[in-house]
mmCIF file of C-alpha atoms and ligand atoms in Angstrom:
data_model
loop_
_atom_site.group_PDB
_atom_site.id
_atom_site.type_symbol
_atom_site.label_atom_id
_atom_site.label_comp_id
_atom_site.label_asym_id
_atom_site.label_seq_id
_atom_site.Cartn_x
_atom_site.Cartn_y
_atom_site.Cartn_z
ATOM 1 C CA UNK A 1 97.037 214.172 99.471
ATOM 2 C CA UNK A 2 100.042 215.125 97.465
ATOM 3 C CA UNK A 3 103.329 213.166 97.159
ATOM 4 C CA UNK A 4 106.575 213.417 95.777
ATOM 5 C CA UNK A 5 109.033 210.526 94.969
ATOM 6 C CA UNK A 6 112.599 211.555 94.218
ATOM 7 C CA UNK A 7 114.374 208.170 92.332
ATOM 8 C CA UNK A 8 117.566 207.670 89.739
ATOM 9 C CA UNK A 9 114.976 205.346 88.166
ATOM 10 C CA UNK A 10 111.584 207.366 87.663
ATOM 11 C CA UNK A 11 109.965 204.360 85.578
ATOM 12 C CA UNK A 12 110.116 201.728 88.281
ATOM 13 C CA UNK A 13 107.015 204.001 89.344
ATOM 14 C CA UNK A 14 105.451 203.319 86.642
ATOM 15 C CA UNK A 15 103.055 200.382 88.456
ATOM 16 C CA UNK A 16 101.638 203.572 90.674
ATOM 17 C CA UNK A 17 99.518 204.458 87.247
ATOM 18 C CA UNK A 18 97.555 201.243 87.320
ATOM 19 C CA UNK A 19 94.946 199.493 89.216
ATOM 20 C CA UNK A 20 93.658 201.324 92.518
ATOM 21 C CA UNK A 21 96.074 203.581 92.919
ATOM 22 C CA UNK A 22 96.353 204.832 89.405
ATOM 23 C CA UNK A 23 92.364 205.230 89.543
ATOM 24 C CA UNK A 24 93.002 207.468 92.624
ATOM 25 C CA UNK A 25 95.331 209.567 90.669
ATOM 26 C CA UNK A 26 92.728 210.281 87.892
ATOM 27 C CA UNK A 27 90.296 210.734 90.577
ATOM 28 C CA UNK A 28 91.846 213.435 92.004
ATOM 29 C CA UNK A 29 92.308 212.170 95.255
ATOM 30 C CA UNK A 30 95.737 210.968 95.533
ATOM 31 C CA UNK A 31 98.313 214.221 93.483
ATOM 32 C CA UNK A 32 101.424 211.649 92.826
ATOM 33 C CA UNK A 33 104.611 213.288 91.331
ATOM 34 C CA UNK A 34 107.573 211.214 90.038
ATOM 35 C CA UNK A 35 110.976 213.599 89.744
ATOM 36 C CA UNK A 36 114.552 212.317 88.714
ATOM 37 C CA UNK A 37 117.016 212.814 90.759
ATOM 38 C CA UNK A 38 119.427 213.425 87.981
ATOM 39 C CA UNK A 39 117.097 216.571 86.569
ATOM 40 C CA UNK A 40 118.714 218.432 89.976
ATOM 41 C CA UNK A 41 122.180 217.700 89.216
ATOM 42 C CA UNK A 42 125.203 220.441 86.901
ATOM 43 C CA UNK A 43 127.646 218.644 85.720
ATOM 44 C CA UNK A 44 128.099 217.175 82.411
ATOM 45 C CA UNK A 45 127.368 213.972 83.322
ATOM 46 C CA UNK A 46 124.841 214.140 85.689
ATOM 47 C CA UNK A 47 126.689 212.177 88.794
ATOM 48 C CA UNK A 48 124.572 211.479 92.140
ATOM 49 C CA UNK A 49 127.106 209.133 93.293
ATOM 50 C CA UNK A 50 131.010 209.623 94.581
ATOM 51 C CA UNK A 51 133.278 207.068 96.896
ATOM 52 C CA UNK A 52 133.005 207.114 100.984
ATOM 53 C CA UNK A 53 134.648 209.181 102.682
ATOM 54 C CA UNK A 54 136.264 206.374 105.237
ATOM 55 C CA UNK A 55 136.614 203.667 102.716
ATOM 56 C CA UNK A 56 134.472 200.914 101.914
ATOM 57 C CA UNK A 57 132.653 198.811 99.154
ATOM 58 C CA UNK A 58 130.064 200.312 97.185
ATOM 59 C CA UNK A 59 129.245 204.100 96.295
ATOM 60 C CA UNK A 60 127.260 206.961 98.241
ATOM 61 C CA UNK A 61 124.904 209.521 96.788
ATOM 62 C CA UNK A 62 126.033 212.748 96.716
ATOM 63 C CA UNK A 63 124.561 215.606 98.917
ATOM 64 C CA UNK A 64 123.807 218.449 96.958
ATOM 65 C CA UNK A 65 121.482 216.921 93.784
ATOM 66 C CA UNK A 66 119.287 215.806 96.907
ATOM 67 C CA UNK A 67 119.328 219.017 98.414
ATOM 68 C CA UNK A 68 118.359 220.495 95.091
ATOM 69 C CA UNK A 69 115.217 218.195 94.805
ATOM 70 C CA UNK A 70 114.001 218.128 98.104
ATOM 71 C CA UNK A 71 114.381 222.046 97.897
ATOM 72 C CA UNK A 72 111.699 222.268 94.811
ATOM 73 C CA UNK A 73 109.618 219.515 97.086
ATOM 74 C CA UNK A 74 109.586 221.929 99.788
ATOM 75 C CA UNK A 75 108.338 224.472 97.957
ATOM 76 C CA UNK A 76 105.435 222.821 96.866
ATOM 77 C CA UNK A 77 104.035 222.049 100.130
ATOM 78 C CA UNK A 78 99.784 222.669 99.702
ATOM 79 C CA UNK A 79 98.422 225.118 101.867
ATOM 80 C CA UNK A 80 98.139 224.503 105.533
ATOM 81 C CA UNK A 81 100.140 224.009 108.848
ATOM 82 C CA UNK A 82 103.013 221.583 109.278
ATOM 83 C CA UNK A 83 106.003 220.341 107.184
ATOM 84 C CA UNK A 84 105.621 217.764 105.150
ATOM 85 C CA UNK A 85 106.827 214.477 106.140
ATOM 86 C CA UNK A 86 109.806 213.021 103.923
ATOM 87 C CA UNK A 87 110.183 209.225 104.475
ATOM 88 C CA UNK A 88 113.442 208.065 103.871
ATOM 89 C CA UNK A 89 113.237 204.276 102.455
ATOM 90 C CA UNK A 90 116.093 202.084 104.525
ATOM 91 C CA UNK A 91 116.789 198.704 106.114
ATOM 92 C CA UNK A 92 118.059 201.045 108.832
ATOM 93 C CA UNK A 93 114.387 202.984 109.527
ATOM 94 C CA UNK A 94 111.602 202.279 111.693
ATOM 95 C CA UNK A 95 109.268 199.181 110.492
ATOM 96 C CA UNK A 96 106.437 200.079 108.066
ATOM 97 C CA UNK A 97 103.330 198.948 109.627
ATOM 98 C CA UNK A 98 99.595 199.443 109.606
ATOM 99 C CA UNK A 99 99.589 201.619 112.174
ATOM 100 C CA UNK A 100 101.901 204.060 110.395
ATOM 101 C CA UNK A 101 100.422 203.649 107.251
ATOM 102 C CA UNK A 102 97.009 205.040 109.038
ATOM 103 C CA UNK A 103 99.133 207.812 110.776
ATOM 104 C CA UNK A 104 100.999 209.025 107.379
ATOM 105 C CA UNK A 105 97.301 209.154 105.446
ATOM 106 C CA UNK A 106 96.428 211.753 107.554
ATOM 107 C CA UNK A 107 99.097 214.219 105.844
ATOM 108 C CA UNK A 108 98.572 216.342 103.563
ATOM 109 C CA UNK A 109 101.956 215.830 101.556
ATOM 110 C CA UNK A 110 104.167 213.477 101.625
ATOM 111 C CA UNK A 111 107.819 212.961 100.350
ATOM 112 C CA UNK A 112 109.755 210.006 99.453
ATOM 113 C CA UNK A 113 113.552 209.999 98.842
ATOM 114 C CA UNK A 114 114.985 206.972 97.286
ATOM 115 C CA UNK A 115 118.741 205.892 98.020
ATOM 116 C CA UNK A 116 120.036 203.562 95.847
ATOM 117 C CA UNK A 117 123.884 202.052 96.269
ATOM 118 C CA UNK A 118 125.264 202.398 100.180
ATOM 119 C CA UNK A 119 123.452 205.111 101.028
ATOM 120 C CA UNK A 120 122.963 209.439 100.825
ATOM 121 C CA UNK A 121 125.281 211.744 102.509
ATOM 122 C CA UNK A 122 123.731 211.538 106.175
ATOM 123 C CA UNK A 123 124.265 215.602 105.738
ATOM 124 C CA UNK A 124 121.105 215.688 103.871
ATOM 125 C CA UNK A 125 119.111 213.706 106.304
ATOM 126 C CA UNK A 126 120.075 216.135 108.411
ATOM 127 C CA UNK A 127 119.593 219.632 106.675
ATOM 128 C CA UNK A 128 116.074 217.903 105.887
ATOM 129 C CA UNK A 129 115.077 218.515 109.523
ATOM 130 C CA UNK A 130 114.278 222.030 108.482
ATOM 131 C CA UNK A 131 111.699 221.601 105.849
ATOM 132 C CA UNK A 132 110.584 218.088 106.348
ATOM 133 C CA UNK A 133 109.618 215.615 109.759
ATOM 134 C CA UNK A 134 112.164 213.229 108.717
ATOM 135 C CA UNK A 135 110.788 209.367 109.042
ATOM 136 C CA UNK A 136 113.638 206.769 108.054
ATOM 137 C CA UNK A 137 111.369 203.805 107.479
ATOM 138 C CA UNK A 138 111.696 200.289 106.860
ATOM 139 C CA UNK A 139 109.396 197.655 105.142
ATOM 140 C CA UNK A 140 111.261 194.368 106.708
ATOM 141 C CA UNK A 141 114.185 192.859 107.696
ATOM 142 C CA UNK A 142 116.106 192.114 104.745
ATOM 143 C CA UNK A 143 117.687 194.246 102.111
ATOM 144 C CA UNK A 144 116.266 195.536 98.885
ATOM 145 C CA UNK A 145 118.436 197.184 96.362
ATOM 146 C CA UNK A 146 117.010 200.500 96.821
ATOM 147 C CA UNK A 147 114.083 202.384 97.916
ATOM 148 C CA UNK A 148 111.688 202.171 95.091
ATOM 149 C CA UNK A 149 110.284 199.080 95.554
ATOM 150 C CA UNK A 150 109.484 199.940 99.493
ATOM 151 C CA UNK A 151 108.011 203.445 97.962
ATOM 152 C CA UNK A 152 105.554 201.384 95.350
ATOM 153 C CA UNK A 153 104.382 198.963 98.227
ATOM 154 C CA UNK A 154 104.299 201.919 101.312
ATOM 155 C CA UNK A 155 102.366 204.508 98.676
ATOM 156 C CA UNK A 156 99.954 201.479 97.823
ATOM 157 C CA UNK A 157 99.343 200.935 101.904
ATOM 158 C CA UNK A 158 98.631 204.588 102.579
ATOM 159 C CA UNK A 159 96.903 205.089 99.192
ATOM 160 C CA UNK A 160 94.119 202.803 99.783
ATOM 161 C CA UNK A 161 93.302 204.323 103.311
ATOM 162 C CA UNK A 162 92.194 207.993 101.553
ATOM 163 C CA UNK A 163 88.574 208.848 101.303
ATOM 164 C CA UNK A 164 86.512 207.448 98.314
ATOM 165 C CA UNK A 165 90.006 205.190 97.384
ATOM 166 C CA UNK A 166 88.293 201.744 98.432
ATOM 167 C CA UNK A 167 85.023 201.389 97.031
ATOM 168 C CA UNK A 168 84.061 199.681 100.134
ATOM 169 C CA UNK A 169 85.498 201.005 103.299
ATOM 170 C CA UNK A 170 84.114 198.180 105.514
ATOM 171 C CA UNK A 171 86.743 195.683 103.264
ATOM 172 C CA UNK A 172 89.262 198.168 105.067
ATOM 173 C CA UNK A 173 87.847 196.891 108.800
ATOM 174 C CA UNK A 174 87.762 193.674 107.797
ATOM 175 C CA UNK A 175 90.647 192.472 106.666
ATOM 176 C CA UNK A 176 94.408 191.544 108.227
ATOM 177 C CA UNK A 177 96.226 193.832 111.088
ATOM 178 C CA UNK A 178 93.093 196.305 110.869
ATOM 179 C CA UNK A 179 92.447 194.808 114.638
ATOM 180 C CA UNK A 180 96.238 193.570 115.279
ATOM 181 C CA UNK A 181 95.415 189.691 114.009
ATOM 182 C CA UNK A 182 95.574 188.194 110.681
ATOM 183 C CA UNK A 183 92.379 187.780 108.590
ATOM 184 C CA UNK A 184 90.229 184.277 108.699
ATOM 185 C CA UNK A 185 90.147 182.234 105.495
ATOM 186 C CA UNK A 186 87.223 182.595 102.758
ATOM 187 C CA UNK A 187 85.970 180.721 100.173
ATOM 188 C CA UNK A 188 83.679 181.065 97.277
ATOM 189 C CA UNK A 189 81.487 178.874 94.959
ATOM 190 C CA UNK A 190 81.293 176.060 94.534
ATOM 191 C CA UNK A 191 81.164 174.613 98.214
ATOM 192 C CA UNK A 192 82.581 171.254 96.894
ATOM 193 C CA UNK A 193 85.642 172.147 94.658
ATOM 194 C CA UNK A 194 88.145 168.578 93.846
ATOM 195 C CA UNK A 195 86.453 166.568 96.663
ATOM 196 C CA UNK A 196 87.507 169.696 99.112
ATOM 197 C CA UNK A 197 84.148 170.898 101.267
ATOM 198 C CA UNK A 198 83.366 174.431 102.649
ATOM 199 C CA UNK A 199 83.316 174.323 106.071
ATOM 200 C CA UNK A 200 79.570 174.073 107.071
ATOM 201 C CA UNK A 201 79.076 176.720 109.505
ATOM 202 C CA UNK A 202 79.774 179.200 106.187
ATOM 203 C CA UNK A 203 76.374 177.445 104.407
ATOM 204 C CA UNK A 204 74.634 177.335 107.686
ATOM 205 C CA UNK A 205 73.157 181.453 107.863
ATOM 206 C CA UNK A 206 73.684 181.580 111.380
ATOM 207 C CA UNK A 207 75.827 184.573 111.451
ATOM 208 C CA UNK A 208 76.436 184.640 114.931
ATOM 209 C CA UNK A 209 78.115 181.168 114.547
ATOM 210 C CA UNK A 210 79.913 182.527 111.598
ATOM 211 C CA UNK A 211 81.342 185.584 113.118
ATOM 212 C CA UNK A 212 82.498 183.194 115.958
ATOM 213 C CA UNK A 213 84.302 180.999 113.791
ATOM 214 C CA UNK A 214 86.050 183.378 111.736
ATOM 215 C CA UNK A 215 87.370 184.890 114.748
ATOM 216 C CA UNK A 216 88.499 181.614 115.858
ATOM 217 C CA UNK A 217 90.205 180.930 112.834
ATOM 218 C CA UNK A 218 92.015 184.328 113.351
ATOM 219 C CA UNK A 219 93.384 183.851 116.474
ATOM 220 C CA UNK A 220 94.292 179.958 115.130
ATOM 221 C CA UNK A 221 96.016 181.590 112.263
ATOM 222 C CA UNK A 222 97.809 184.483 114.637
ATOM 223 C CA UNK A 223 98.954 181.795 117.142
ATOM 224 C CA UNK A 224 100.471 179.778 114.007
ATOM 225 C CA UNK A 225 101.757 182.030 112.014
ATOM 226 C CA UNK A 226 102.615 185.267 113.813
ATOM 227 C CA UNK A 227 103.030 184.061 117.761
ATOM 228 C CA UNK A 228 104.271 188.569 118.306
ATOM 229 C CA UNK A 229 101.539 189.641 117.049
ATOM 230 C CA UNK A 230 98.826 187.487 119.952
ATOM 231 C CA UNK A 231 101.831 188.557 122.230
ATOM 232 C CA UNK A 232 101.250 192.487 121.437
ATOM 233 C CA UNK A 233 98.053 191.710 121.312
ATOM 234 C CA UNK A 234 95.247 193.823 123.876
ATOM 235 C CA UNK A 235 93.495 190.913 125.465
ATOM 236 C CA UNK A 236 92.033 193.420 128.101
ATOM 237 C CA UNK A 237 88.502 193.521 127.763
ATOM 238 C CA UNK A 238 87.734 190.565 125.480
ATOM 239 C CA UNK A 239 84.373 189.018 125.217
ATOM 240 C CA UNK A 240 84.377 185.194 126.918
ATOM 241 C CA UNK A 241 84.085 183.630 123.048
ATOM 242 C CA UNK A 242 86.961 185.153 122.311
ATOM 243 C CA UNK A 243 89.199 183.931 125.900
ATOM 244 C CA UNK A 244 87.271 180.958 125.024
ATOM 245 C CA UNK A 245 88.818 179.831 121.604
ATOM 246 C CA UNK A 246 92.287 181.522 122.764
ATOM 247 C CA UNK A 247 92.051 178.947 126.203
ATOM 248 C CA UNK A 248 91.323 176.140 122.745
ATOM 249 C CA UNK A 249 94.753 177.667 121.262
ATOM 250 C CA UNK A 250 96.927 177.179 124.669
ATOM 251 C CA UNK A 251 97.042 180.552 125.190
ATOM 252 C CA UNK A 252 95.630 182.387 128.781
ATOM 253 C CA UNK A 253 95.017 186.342 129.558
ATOM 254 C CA UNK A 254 97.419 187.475 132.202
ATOM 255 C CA UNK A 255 97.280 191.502 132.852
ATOM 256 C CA UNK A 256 95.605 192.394 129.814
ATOM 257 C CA UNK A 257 98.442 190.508 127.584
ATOM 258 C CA UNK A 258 98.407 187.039 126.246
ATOM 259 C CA UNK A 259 100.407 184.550 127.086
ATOM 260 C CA UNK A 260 101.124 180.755 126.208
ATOM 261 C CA UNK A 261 99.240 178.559 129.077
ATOM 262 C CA UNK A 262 101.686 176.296 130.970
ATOM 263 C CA UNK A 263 101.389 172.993 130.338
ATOM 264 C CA UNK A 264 98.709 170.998 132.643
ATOM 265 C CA UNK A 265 101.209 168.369 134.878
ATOM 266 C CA UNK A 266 99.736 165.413 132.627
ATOM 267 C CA UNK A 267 101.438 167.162 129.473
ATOM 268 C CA UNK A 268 104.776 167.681 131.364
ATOM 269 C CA UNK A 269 107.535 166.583 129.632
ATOM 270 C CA UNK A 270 109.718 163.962 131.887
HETATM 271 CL CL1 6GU B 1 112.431 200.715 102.944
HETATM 272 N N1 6GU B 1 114.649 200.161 101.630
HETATM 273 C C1 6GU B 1 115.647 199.344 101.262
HETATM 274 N N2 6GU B 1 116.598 199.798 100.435
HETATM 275 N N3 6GU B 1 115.772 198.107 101.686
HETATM 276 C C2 6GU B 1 114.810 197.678 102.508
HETATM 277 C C3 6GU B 1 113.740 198.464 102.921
HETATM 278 C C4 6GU B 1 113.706 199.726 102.460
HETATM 279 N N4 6GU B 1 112.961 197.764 103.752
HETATM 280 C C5 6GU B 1 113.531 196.577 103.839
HETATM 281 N N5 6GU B 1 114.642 196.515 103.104
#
């Protein structure tokens, strides 16, 4: 896969050269280029940002040093069908999820293009319907002061999906959202750490009692911590263990979709 990140501030990719991902890179397997904005701009002193048009606090970046990159991007597409996909990082894009970081490791190139201050010239989003499929995309609600940080995290979560990128690709089935819940909790040696035990049934070597409690413990952690997610959840065709511990959590299967059990008359409030 190739990608391109466009940034004022080419070093805070820096952390894309270590670990995993940086491994990837020198593998061959992930082609990760890093361009400054600033490189595309003419004048003298290299402005990407002017005032709103309409008032307002704060500054907006300035069409045509975008155009300019995302041009040479363009150009660079590898060989095959399809545009590449350009995700704009924003507060104001679709969520970042699991989901789409499976979808967007399918490409073949990706592009990101990161706004810092108020925002780019919405012009350029739209020109960039011609070369790219243009994916405004969100990691959260809450506001980060620009897109790099969202690009290092989102190019980490798509990164790891390639081929021969995890060492082990059944950690990648294993582990939270892969099946829409959160992951069960693990421990490691020594089973007694500061008076705190292992729970038994991980020493026992039964591992059909094991697999059943760590699913337990993922729907127990789901229904605690993230009630949407057992909400979105597909409870159509789930084993009887599994309606089982959910009945032990409150929660009952109506239509395929889960849903908090009413309280029993005896646990009526007044
Ligand atoms: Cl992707 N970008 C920015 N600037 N802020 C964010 C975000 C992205 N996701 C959440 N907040």
């Amino acid at each position: 896969m190739r990608v391109d990140v466009v940034s004022i501030f080419p070093e805070y990719l820096a952390p894309l050269e270590l670990s995993l991902i940086g491994k990837a890179r020198q593998d061959g397997l992930l082609d990760l280029h890093v361009h400054d904005l600033r490189a595309f701009t003419t004048d003298r002193h290299r402005t990407v940002d002017d005032t709103p048009y309409g008032g307002g606090a704060g500054m907006v970046m300035k069409a045509e040093p975008w155009a300019q990159a995302l041009s040479s991007i363009a150009e660079k597409r590898p060989e095959g069908p399809g545009k590449p996909v350009l995700i704009v990082p924003s507060p104001a894009g679709e969520r970042f999820t699991q989901a789409l970081a499976y979808e967007l490791a399918e490409e073949k190139h990706l592009a990101f293009a990161c706004g810092r201050y108020e925002g780019i010239d919405e012009r350029v989003i739209e020109w960039a319907h011609e070369h790219f499929t243009v994916r405004p995309v969100s990691l959260g609600d809450y506001v980060l002061n620009g897109g790099e940080v969202a690009v290092l995290a989102m190019v980490e979560a798509i990164g790891r999906l390639l081929p021969g990128v995890v060492g082990n690709p059944e950690s990648l089935v294993e582990e939270s959202h892969s099946d829409g819940l959160l992951e069960y909790p693990v421990y490691t040696k020594p089973s007694v750490w500061r008076e705190r035990e292992v729970p038994p049934v991980l020493l026992s070597g039964n591992h059909g009692k094991i697999a059943q409690w760590r699913r337990h413990e993922q729907f127990r952690r789901t229904a605690e911590r993230r009630p949407d997610l057992l909400e979105a959840f597909d409870a159509g065709k789930l084993p009887r263990a599994d309606r089982t511990a959910l009945q032990d959590l409150g929660y009952v299967v109506v239509n395929g979709r889960l849903q908090p059990r009413p309280a029993r008359p005896e646990e009526q409030q007044d």
